[in-house]
Amino acid sequence: MKLIYKTNMMNNFNFKKQALVILSAFVLVLGACKKDKLPPIDPQPSATTGVYVLCETGYGKIGTITYYEVNTGAAIQDYYKKQNGIDLGVNTSDLKQYGSKMYAVVTGTDKASKDSYIDVMSIATGKSLKRIPFSDATSGFLPRYIAFYKNKAYVSGYDGYVTRIDTAGLTVESRLQVGGALEQLTIVNGKLYVTNSAHFMYATSNNSSVSVVDLNNFNKLKDIPVGFNPTKISATGSGELFVVTRGNYGNISPSLDKLSSVSDTKTGTEALDVEYLNITGNKGFVIGPYGNEFLKNINVSSGVLGTDFVTDATPVILPYAVTVNPLSNDIFVSDANGYALVGKTFCFGADGKKKFEFATGGSPQSAVFKYSYK
């Protein structure tokens, strides 16, 4: 009897053990199924709710930011000061977004004034999170443009350096001497390309080239010769680059030069007089110089000018900058309005027809977009 009882107990124990294993496996499978159905960790933007526009206002003047509320149609002037209680800074030159933050580049007055910095703001609120000083004990760095790559920000400066910022700690990590009076920069396949301009205040012999920097090692690779006084640079989706050179406004003519990011050489040039260039994906836009203002499409393969971008006769008096909204693909065109105190920003569809417009501060340029999320 004791033997039978013990055997029955062992059978019951084995059965319970097997049942427990089966139940555990079922729970794991069920958990895996539920995990697969969970939404992604990173929220996905669903709609544009606001637009920030950087406004230069004029050389030597305090820049501002206009904020446009899409749902109400309200345009709030000098939004930065309203949110932070202080002015943005003198000679603002660029505004870009990276993650949940936007970065305003404040060039400052001159080297001696040491009033150069990068102001990092929350896109959600417009409030300043930190001002990163761009000066040392002797002089200001005079930052001009900013671009991003692998959680780092790279800033060009009139002092000839590219400065690398850690976007997590919002601190300057390193500075690399690259060339002359640096202007616009862009990043392609782990390499940074920056224009060496001919600036009247910061004269340099390196004024006809694009410098190439390897971002993996943060060292300069070479200078690519281009036309005199290059200022703007933009890259196509296939990795080719176009460079706006301004000449000397006299006996040296402006041009639009084409570069290869594979060979890092100049591959072509067009005798073209443009002041501004923006290439986003397969869309390209150019703006003509002051006195011959136009806003045209450009073929991003050949560099040949196309038709006027605006197709519905919307009067853009002085086109100043173009920003493509990456969510909607709408094109935001800033109008300096004859360099008046009040400018405009237009929202166009890809077909060149106006959707809406709003008033801004003087000389509006780049835009940053605020989104709602799923």
PDB file of C-alpha atoms in Angstrom, residues 155-322:
ATOM      1  CA  VAL A 155      29.349  74.439 -36.367  1.00  0.00           C
ATOM      2  CA  SER A 156      31.315  76.498 -38.886  1.00  0.00           C
ATOM      3  CA  GLY A 157      32.881  79.815 -37.877  1.00  0.00           C
ATOM      4  CA  TYR A 158      34.459  82.899 -39.384  1.00  0.00           C
ATOM      5  CA  ASP A 159      37.505  82.092 -37.247  1.00  0.00           C
ATOM      6  CA  GLY A 160      38.293  79.160 -39.570  1.00  0.00           C
ATOM      7  CA  TYR A 161      37.356  76.392 -37.134  1.00  0.00           C
ATOM      8  CA  VAL A 162      34.696  73.698 -37.130  1.00  0.00           C
ATOM      9  CA  THR A 163      33.422  73.132 -33.600  1.00  0.00           C
ATOM     10  CA  ARG A 164      31.942  69.802 -32.462  1.00  0.00           C
ATOM     11  CA  ILE A 165      29.196  69.781 -29.817  1.00  0.00           C
ATOM     12  CA  ASP A 166      27.903  66.785 -27.879  1.00  0.00           C
ATOM     13  CA  THR A 167      24.110  67.013 -28.227  1.00  0.00           C
ATOM     14  CA  ALA A 168      23.510  65.038 -25.017  1.00  0.00           C
ATOM     15  CA  GLY A 169      25.631  67.134 -22.653  1.00  0.00           C
ATOM     16  CA  LEU A 170      25.356  70.316 -24.781  1.00  0.00           C
ATOM     17  CA  THR A 171      29.060  70.979 -24.393  1.00  0.00           C
ATOM     18  CA  VAL A 172      31.874  71.761 -26.817  1.00  0.00           C
ATOM     19  CA  GLU A 173      33.916  68.583 -27.345  1.00  0.00           C
ATOM     20  CA  SER A 174      36.555  69.657 -29.815  1.00  0.00           C
ATOM     21  CA  ARG A 175      37.574  72.325 -32.324  1.00  0.00           C
ATOM     22  CA  LEU A 176      39.340  71.712 -35.626  1.00  0.00           C
ATOM     23  CA  GLN A 177      41.142  74.375 -37.634  1.00  0.00           C
ATOM     24  CA  VAL A 178      39.933  73.910 -41.190  1.00  0.00           C
ATOM     25  CA  GLY A 179      40.400  76.964 -43.374  1.00  0.00           C
ATOM     26  CA  GLY A 180      39.439  80.568 -43.904  1.00  0.00           C
ATOM     27  CA  ALA A 181      36.237  82.414 -43.072  1.00  0.00           C
ATOM     28  CA  LEU A 182      33.923  79.406 -42.987  1.00  0.00           C
ATOM     29  CA  GLU A 183      30.319  79.721 -44.155  1.00  0.00           C
ATOM     30  CA  GLN A 184      27.742  77.002 -44.875  1.00  0.00           C
ATOM     31  CA  LEU A 185      28.408  73.319 -44.292  1.00  0.00           C
ATOM     32  CA  THR A 186      26.751  70.011 -45.118  1.00  0.00           C
ATOM     33  CA  ILE A 187      27.410  66.360 -44.262  1.00  0.00           C
ATOM     34  CA  VAL A 188      27.514  63.417 -46.696  1.00  0.00           C
ATOM     35  CA  ASN A 189      28.490  59.816 -45.893  1.00  0.00           C
ATOM     36  CA  GLY A 190      30.464  60.625 -42.763  1.00  0.00           C
ATOM     37  CA  LYS A 191      32.253  63.602 -44.299  1.00  0.00           C
ATOM     38  CA  LEU A 192      31.681  67.285 -43.643  1.00  0.00           C
ATOM     39  CA  TYR A 193      31.987  69.827 -46.454  1.00  0.00           C
ATOM     40  CA  VAL A 194      32.350  73.525 -45.609  1.00  0.00           C
ATOM     41  CA  THR A 195      32.849  76.614 -47.769  1.00  0.00           C
ATOM     42  CA  ASN A 196      35.851  78.933 -47.343  1.00  0.00           C
ATOM     43  CA  SER A 197      34.513  82.388 -48.187  1.00  0.00           C
ATOM     44  CA  ALA A 198      36.236  85.691 -48.917  1.00  0.00           C
ATOM     45  CA  HIS A 199      35.065  87.811 -45.999  1.00  0.00           C
ATOM     46  CA  PHE A 200      36.070  91.485 -46.000  1.00  0.00           C
ATOM     47  CA  MET A 201      36.591  91.522 -42.219  1.00  0.00           C
ATOM     48  CA  TYR A 202      38.416  88.188 -41.949  1.00  0.00           C
ATOM     49  CA  ALA A 203      40.683  88.121 -44.992  1.00  0.00           C
ATOM     50  CA  THR A 204      42.344  84.821 -45.844  1.00  0.00           C
ATOM     51  CA  SER A 205      44.139  83.286 -48.804  1.00  0.00           C
ATOM     52  CA  ASN A 206      41.924  80.198 -48.480  1.00  0.00           C
ATOM     53  CA  ASN A 207      38.913  81.795 -50.170  1.00  0.00           C
ATOM     54  CA  SER A 208      38.248  79.572 -53.173  1.00  0.00           C
ATOM     55  CA  SER A 209      37.753  76.093 -51.807  1.00  0.00           C
ATOM     56  CA  VAL A 210      35.532  73.630 -49.976  1.00  0.00           C
ATOM     57  CA  SER A 211      37.229  71.864 -47.075  1.00  0.00           C
ATOM     58  CA  VAL A 212      36.533  68.173 -46.415  1.00  0.00           C
ATOM     59  CA  VAL A 213      36.557  66.789 -42.866  1.00  0.00           C
ATOM     60  CA  ASP A 214      36.417  63.098 -41.885  1.00  0.00           C
ATOM     61  CA  LEU A 215      33.923  62.980 -39.022  1.00  0.00           C
ATOM     62  CA  ASN A 216      34.954  59.529 -37.795  1.00  0.00           C
ATOM     63  CA  ASN A 217      38.415  60.805 -36.840  1.00  0.00           C
ATOM     64  CA  PHE A 218      37.540  64.532 -36.905  1.00  0.00           C
ATOM     65  CA  ASN A 219      40.480  65.508 -39.082  1.00  0.00           C
ATOM     66  CA  LYS A 220      40.754  67.535 -42.267  1.00  0.00           C
ATOM     67  CA  LEU A 221      41.223  65.502 -45.446  1.00  0.00           C
ATOM     68  CA  LYS A 222      41.680  68.127 -48.165  1.00  0.00           C
ATOM     69  CA  ASP A 223      40.539  71.322 -49.859  1.00  0.00           C
ATOM     70  CA  ILE A 224      38.589  71.073 -53.114  1.00  0.00           C
ATOM     71  CA  PRO A 225      39.254  74.094 -55.401  1.00  0.00           C
ATOM     72  CA  VAL A 226      36.087  75.921 -56.511  1.00  0.00           C
ATOM     73  CA  GLY A 227      35.226  79.396 -57.740  1.00  0.00           C
ATOM     74  CA  PHE A 228      36.125  82.525 -55.777  1.00  0.00           C
ATOM     75  CA  ASN A 229      34.170  83.262 -52.585  1.00  0.00           C
ATOM     76  CA  PRO A 230      32.012  80.136 -52.040  1.00  0.00           C
ATOM     77  CA  THR A 231      29.215  80.719 -49.539  1.00  0.00           C
ATOM     78  CA  LYS A 232      26.388  78.162 -49.822  1.00  0.00           C
ATOM     79  CA  ILE A 233      26.626  74.385 -50.197  1.00  0.00           C
ATOM     80  CA  SER A 234      23.960  71.688 -50.369  1.00  0.00           C
ATOM     81  CA  ALA A 235      23.971  67.948 -51.069  1.00  0.00           C
ATOM     82  CA  THR A 236      21.666  65.823 -53.211  1.00  0.00           C
ATOM     83  CA  GLY A 237      20.173  62.523 -52.107  1.00  0.00           C
ATOM     84  CA  SER A 238      22.721  60.694 -54.273  1.00  0.00           C
ATOM     85  CA  GLY A 239      25.666  62.377 -52.555  1.00  0.00           C
ATOM     86  CA  GLU A 240      26.616  65.027 -55.083  1.00  0.00           C
ATOM     87  CA  LEU A 241      27.138  68.580 -53.904  1.00  0.00           C
ATOM     88  CA  PHE A 242      26.405  72.002 -55.352  1.00  0.00           C
ATOM     89  CA  VAL A 243      28.337  75.098 -54.266  1.00  0.00           C
ATOM     90  CA  VAL A 244      27.308  78.729 -54.740  1.00  0.00           C
ATOM     91  CA  THR A 245      30.298  80.983 -55.388  1.00  0.00           C
ATOM     92  CA  ARG A 246      29.755  84.761 -55.401  1.00  0.00           C
ATOM     93  CA  GLY A 247      32.872  85.982 -57.191  1.00  0.00           C
ATOM     94  CA  ASN A 248      34.109  89.457 -56.236  1.00  0.00           C
ATOM     95  CA  TYR A 249      31.098  91.406 -57.550  1.00  0.00           C
ATOM     96  CA  GLY A 250      33.428  92.793 -60.208  1.00  0.00           C
ATOM     97  CA  ASN A 251      35.767  91.031 -62.615  1.00  0.00           C
ATOM     98  CA  ILE A 252      35.379  87.541 -61.089  1.00  0.00           C
ATOM     99  CA  SER A 253      32.004  86.072 -62.000  1.00  0.00           C
ATOM    100  CA  PRO A 254      29.798  83.970 -59.708  1.00  0.00           C
ATOM    101  CA  SER A 255      29.131  80.304 -60.466  1.00  0.00           C
ATOM    102  CA  LEU A 256      27.377  77.157 -59.365  1.00  0.00           C
ATOM    103  CA  ASP A 257      29.987  74.419 -58.973  1.00  0.00           C
ATOM    104  CA  LYS A 258      29.316  70.700 -58.731  1.00  0.00           C
ATOM    105  CA  LEU A 259      31.348  68.315 -56.550  1.00  0.00           C
ATOM    106  CA  SER A 260      31.522  64.549 -56.107  1.00  0.00           C
ATOM    107  CA  SER A 261      31.540  63.179 -52.561  1.00  0.00           C
ATOM    108  CA  VAL A 262      33.055  59.952 -53.899  1.00  0.00           C
ATOM    109  CA  SER A 263      36.184  61.437 -55.467  1.00  0.00           C
ATOM    110  CA  ASP A 264      36.072  64.728 -53.527  1.00  0.00           C
ATOM    111  CA  THR A 265      36.732  66.665 -56.695  1.00  0.00           C
ATOM    112  CA  LYS A 266      34.988  69.376 -58.674  1.00  0.00           C
ATOM    113  CA  THR A 267      33.082  67.745 -61.534  1.00  0.00           C
ATOM    114  CA  GLY A 268      31.383  70.695 -63.226  1.00  0.00           C
ATOM    115  CA  THR A 269      30.478  74.372 -63.158  1.00  0.00           C
ATOM    116  CA  GLU A 270      27.692  76.595 -64.434  1.00  0.00           C
ATOM    117  CA  ALA A 271      28.014  80.345 -65.009  1.00  0.00           C
ATOM    118  CA  LEU A 272      25.083  81.057 -62.746  1.00  0.00           C
ATOM    119  CA  ASP A 273      24.449  84.027 -60.455  1.00  0.00           C
ATOM    120  CA  VAL A 274      22.433  82.863 -57.444  1.00  0.00           C
ATOM    121  CA  GLU A 275      22.494  84.032 -53.849  1.00  0.00           C
ATOM    122  CA  TYR A 276      20.848  81.088 -52.116  1.00  0.00           C
ATOM    123  CA  LEU A 277      20.582  77.333 -52.593  1.00  0.00           C
ATOM    124  CA  ASN A 278      18.577  74.632 -50.830  1.00  0.00           C
ATOM    125  CA  ILE A 279      18.482  70.969 -51.834  1.00  0.00           C
ATOM    126  CA  THR A 280      16.266  68.630 -49.824  1.00  0.00           C
ATOM    127  CA  GLY A 281      16.066  65.091 -51.183  1.00  0.00           C
ATOM    128  CA  ASN A 282      15.195  65.370 -54.864  1.00  0.00           C
ATOM    129  CA  LYS A 283      13.935  68.954 -54.606  1.00  0.00           C
ATOM    130  CA  GLY A 284      16.197  71.904 -55.323  1.00  0.00           C
ATOM    131  CA  PHE A 285      15.532  75.647 -55.000  1.00  0.00           C
ATOM    132  CA  VAL A 286      17.654  78.679 -55.842  1.00  0.00           C
ATOM    133  CA  ILE A 287      17.133  82.379 -55.162  1.00  0.00           C
ATOM    134  CA  GLY A 288      18.550  85.087 -57.396  1.00  0.00           C
ATOM    135  CA  PRO A 289      20.761  87.924 -56.109  1.00  0.00           C
ATOM    136  CA  TYR A 290      19.483  91.253 -54.800  1.00  0.00           C
ATOM    137  CA  GLY A 291      18.227  93.332 -57.725  1.00  0.00           C
ATOM    138  CA  ASN A 292      17.427  90.212 -59.751  1.00  0.00           C
ATOM    139  CA  GLU A 293      15.338  88.252 -57.268  1.00  0.00           C
ATOM    140  CA  PHE A 294      13.772  85.025 -58.422  1.00  0.00           C
ATOM    141  CA  LEU A 295      12.799  81.728 -56.858  1.00  0.00           C
ATOM    142  CA  LYS A 296      13.260  78.807 -59.211  1.00  0.00           C
ATOM    143  CA  ASN A 297      13.435  75.061 -59.147  1.00  0.00           C
ATOM    144  CA  ILE A 298      16.788  73.530 -60.004  1.00  0.00           C
ATOM    145  CA  ASN A 299      17.516  70.127 -61.511  1.00  0.00           C
ATOM    146  CA  VAL A 300      19.477  68.343 -58.779  1.00  0.00           C
ATOM    147  CA  SER A 301      21.167  66.064 -61.318  1.00  0.00           C
ATOM    148  CA  SER A 302      22.407  68.616 -63.812  1.00  0.00           C
ATOM    149  CA  GLY A 303      22.338  71.887 -61.883  1.00  0.00           C
ATOM    150  CA  VAL A 304      20.282  73.503 -64.650  1.00  0.00           C
ATOM    151  CA  LEU A 305      17.690  76.073 -63.607  1.00  0.00           C
ATOM    152  CA  GLY A 306      14.070  75.114 -64.084  1.00  0.00           C
ATOM    153  CA  THR A 307      10.825  77.045 -63.967  1.00  0.00           C
ATOM    154  CA  ASP A 308       9.598  79.503 -61.359  1.00  0.00           C
ATOM    155  CA  PHE A 309       8.614  77.640 -58.205  1.00  0.00           C
ATOM    156  CA  VAL A 310       5.504  79.719 -57.463  1.00  0.00           C
ATOM    157  CA  THR A 311       2.749  78.737 -59.903  1.00  0.00           C
ATOM    158  CA  ASP A 312      -0.272  80.689 -58.633  1.00  0.00           C
ATOM    159  CA  ALA A 313       1.028  84.287 -58.929  1.00  0.00           C
ATOM    160  CA  THR A 314       1.498  84.690 -55.166  1.00  0.00           C
ATOM    161  CA  PRO A 315       3.645  87.845 -54.854  1.00  0.00           C
ATOM    162  CA  VAL A 316       6.903  86.972 -53.077  1.00  0.00           C
ATOM    163  CA  ILE A 317       8.672  90.332 -53.056  1.00  0.00           C
ATOM    164  CA  LEU A 318      12.151  89.335 -51.909  1.00  0.00           C
ATOM    165  CA  PRO A 319      12.575  85.564 -51.484  1.00  0.00           C
ATOM    166  CA  TYR A 320      15.156  85.005 -48.761  1.00  0.00           C
ATOM    167  CA  ALA A 321      15.176  81.335 -47.752  1.00  0.00           C
ATOM    168  CA  VAL A 322      13.425  77.997 -48.315  1.00  0.00           C
TER     169      VAL A 322
END
